[in-house]
C-alpha positions in Angstrom: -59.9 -0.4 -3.8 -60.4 -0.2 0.1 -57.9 -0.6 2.3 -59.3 -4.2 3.6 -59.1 -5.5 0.4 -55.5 -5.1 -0.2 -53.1 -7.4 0.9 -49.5 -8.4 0.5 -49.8 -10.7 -2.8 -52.1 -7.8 -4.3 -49.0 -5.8 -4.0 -46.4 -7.5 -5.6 -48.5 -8.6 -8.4 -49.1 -4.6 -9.1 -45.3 -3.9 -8.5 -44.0 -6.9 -9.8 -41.8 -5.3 -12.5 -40.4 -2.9 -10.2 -39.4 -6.5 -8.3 -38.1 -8.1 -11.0 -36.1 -5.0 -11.6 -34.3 -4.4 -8.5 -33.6 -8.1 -8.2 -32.1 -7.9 -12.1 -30.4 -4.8 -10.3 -29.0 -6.3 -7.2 -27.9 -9.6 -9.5 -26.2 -7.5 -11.5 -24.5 -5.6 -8.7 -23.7 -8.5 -7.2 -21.7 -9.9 -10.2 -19.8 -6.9 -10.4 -18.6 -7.1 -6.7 -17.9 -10.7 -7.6 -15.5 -9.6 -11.1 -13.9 -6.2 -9.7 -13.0 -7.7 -5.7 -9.8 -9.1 -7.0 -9.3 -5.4 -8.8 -10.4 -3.4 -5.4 -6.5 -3.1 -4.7 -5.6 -1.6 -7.8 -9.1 0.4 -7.8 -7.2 1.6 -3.7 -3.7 2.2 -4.8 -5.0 4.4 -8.4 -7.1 6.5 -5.9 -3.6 6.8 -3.7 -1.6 7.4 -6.6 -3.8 10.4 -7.7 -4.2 12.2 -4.3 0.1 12.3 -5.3 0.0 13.5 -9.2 -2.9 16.1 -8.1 0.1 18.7 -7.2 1.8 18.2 -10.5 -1.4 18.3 -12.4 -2.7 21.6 -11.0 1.0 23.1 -12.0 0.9 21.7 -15.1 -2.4 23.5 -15.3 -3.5 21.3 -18.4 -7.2 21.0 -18.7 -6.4 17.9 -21.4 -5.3 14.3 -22.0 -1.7 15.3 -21.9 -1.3 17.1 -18.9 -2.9 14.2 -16.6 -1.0 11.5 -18.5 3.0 13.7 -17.5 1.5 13.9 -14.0 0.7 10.3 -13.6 3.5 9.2 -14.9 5.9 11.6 -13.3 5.0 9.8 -10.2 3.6 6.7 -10.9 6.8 5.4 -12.3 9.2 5.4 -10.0 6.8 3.9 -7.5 5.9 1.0 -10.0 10.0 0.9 -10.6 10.5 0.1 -6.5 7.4 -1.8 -5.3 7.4 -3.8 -9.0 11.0 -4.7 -9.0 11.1 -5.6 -5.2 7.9 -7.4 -5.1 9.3 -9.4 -7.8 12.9 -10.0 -6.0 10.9 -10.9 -3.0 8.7 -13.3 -4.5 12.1 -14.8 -6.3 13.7 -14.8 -2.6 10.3 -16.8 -1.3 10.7 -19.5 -4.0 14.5 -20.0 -3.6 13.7 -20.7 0.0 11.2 -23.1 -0.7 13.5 -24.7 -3.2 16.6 -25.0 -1.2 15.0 -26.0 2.8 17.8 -27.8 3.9 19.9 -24.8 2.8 18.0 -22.5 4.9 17.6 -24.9 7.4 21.5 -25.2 7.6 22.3 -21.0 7.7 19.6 -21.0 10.7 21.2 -23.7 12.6 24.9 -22.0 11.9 23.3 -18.7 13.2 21.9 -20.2 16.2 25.2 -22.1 17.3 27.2 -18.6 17.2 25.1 -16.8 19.4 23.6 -19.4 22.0 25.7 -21.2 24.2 26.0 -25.2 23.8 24.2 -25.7 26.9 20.9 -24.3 25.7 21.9 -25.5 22.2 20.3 -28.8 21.5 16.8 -27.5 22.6 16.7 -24.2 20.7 17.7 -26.1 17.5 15.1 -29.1 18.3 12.8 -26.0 18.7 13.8 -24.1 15.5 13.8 -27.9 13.5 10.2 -28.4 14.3 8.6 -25.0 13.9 10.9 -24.8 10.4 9.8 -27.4 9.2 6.3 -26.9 9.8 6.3 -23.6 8.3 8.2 -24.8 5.1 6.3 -27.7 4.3 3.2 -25.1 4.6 4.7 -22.7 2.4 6.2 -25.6 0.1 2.8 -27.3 -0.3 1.5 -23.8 -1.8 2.9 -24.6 -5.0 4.9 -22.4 -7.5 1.2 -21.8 -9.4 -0.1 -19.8 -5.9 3.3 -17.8 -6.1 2.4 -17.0 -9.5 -0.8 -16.2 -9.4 0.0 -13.9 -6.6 2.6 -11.7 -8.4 0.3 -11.5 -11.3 -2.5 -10.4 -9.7 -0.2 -7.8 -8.4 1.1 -6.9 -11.5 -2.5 -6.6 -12.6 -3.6 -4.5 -9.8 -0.7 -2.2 -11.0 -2.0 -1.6 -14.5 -5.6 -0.8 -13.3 -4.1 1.7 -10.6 -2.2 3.4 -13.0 -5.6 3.7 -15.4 -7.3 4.4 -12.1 -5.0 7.6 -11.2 -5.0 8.5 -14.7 -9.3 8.5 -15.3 -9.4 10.8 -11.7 -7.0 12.9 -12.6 -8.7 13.8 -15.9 -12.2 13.6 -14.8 -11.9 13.7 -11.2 -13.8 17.3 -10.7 -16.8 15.7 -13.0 -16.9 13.3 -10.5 -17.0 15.2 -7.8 -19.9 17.2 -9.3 -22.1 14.1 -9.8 -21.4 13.3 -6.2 -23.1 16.7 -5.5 -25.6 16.0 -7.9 -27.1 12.8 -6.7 -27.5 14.4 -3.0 -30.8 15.2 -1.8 -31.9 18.9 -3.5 -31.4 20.1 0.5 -28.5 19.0 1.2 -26.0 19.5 -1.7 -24.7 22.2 -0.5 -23.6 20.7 2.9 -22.3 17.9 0.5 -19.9 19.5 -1.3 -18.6 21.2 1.6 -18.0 17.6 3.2 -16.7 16.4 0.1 -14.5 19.2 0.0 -12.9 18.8 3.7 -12.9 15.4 3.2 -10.9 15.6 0.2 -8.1 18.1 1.6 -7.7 15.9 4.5 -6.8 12.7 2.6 -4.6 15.0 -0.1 -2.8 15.8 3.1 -2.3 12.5 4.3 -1.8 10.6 1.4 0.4 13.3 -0.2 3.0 13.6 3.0 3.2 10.2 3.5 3.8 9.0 -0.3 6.2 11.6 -0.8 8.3 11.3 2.3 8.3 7.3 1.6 8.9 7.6 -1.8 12.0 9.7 -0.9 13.3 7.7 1.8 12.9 4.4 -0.3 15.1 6.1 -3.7 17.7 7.5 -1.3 17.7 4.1 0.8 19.0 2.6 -2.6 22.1 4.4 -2.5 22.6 3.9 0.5 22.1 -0.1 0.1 24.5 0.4 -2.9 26.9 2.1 -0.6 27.3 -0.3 1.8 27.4 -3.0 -0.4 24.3 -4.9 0.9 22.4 -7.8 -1.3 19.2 -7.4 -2.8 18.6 -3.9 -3.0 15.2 -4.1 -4.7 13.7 -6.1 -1.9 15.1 -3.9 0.6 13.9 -0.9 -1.3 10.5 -2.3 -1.5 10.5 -2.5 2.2 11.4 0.3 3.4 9.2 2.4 1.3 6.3 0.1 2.5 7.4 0.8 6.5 7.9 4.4 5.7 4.4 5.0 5.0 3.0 3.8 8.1 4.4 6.2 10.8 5.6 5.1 14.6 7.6 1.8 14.9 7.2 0.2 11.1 10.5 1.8 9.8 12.8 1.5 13.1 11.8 -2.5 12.5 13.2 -2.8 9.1 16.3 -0.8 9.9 17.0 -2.3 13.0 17.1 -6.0 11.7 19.2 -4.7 8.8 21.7 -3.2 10.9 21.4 -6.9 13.1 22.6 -8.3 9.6 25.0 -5.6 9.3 26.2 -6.4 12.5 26.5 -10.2 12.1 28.4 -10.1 8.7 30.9 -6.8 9.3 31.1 -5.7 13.1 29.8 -3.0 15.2 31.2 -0.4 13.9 29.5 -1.0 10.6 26.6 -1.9 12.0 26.4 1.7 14.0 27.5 3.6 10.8 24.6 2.1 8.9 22.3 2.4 11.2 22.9 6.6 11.8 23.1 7.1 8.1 19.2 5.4 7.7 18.0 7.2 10.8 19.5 10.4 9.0 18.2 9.7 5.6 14.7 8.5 7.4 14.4 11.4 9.9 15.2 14.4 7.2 13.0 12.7 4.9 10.0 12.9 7.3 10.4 16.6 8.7 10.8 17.6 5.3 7.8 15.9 3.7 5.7 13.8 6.5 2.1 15.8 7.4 1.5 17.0 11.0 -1.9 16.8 12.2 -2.6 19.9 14.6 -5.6 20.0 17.1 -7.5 23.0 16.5 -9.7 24.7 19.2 -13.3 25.6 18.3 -13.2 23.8 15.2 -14.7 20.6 14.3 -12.8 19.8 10.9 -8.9 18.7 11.5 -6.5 20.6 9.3 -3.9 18.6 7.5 -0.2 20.5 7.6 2.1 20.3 5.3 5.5 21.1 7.2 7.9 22.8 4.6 10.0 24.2 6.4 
């Protein structure tokens, strides 16, 4: 056939089974997106959770079902035991709220009377009884089946995290090898050499982070039990959650606790409590939280453990 005598219809009717296909492809792929989207937070946090059993597996030194299944859940269960229990106690905080308004609305007004002066008094509460009940009616009009949904979702998102950590722990070096595979024949070996960085950086990160939050969070417990505060799971949950992003995240959470501190017991409490978290926070992070160093003449950024 000459070149003038081929044309775009000509074309698909000689690849029209390659077409149909990629189109049965893409559908396909499509659908899959669609089904495993709600999943992609569990599909996240498995990932997460196996960058932190790695160290355990590799001293286990178990090339077998057993030795990935100790490691996951050596770690894996405490952190479904504090973000589990306090996500529950803070979903069972959210609907007593929404159940009991006026209640709420009350302990606000109460609040606001102590600290603001009577002057000033009648416009902060107008203030605080509009915006309340704006943001209650929102919340209330969400219905208890949202709420519900929502934690068991989570508690879905769990299960397929643990199974997650679990599969990459077992075959996660397979994996890796079919990442190398599919490459261009050219470039695998620049590939796995990527890969490899790539994965060292985010052990680094993901371990020091996990681990220092994860050890802040269980000793935060006894320290909530210690001074007597409600809720513990909650505040757990929290804590571990602000501990993992660095900077100002944690200094929120424990400066509003020792504000409650201070409101219910005095400032002397409130000081106590406060020194005793920044100690327990502070040790936890030198001990455990990763250091990125800048490196001169080199393009890759090392991930350091501090140990010391």
């Amino acid at each position: 056939m000459e070149l003038k005598d081929i044309d775009g219809v000509s074309v698909i009717i000689e690849n029209r089974w390659k077409i149909l296909a990629f189109i049965a492809f893409f559908i396909v792929f499509l659908a899959l997106v669609k089904i495993l989207l709600p999943l992609a937070d569990g599909i996240v946090l498995g990932l997460v959770f196996a960058y932190i059993c790695r160290p355990i597996y590799e001293k286990i030194n178990r090339k077998n079902h057993y030795g990935a299944f100790i490691a996951t859940m050596f770690i894996v269960t405490p952190l479904v035991i504090i973000i589990g229990t306090g996500f529950v106690e803070i979903f069972r905080q959210l609907i007593w709220v929404i159940e009991n308004q006026s209640q709420v609305l009350g302990i606000i007004f109460d609040f606001i009377r102590a600290i603001v002066p009577s002057t000033y008094f009648e416009h902060i509460n107008q203030l605080v009884w509009d915006s309340s009940l704006s943001i209650l009616s929102f919340a209330g009009s969400l219905g208890f089946v949202s709420y519900a949904k929502s934690l068991g979702m989570f508690m879905v998102n769990l299960v397929v995290a643990i199974f997650v950590c679990y599969f990459l722990l077992l075959e996660g070096e397979k994996l890796y090898a079919s990442a190398v595979c599919i490459a261009p024949t050219g470039t695998q070996l620049n590939t796995g050499r990527y890969l490899r960085e790539l994965d060292r950086i985010l052990s680094g990160i993901f371990i020091g982070n996990a681990y220092a939050a994860l050890t802040v969070s269980t000793i935060s417990v006894i320290v909530f039990y210690a001074f007597g505060l409600s809720h513990i799971p909650a505040l757990a949950t929290l804590i571990f959650i602000a501990s993992v992003i660095p900077l100002f995240a944690g200094y929120m959470v424990l400066l509003a606790l020792s504000v409650i501190r201070y409101i219910e017991m005095g400032a002397e409490a409130a000081i106590v409590f406060f020194i005793v978290k920044k100690v327990n926070k502070d040790c936890s992070n030198l001990s455990r939280r990763p250091e990125v160093s800048s490196c001169n003449y080199c393009l890759s950024i090392p991930i350091i453990l501090n140990t010391k």
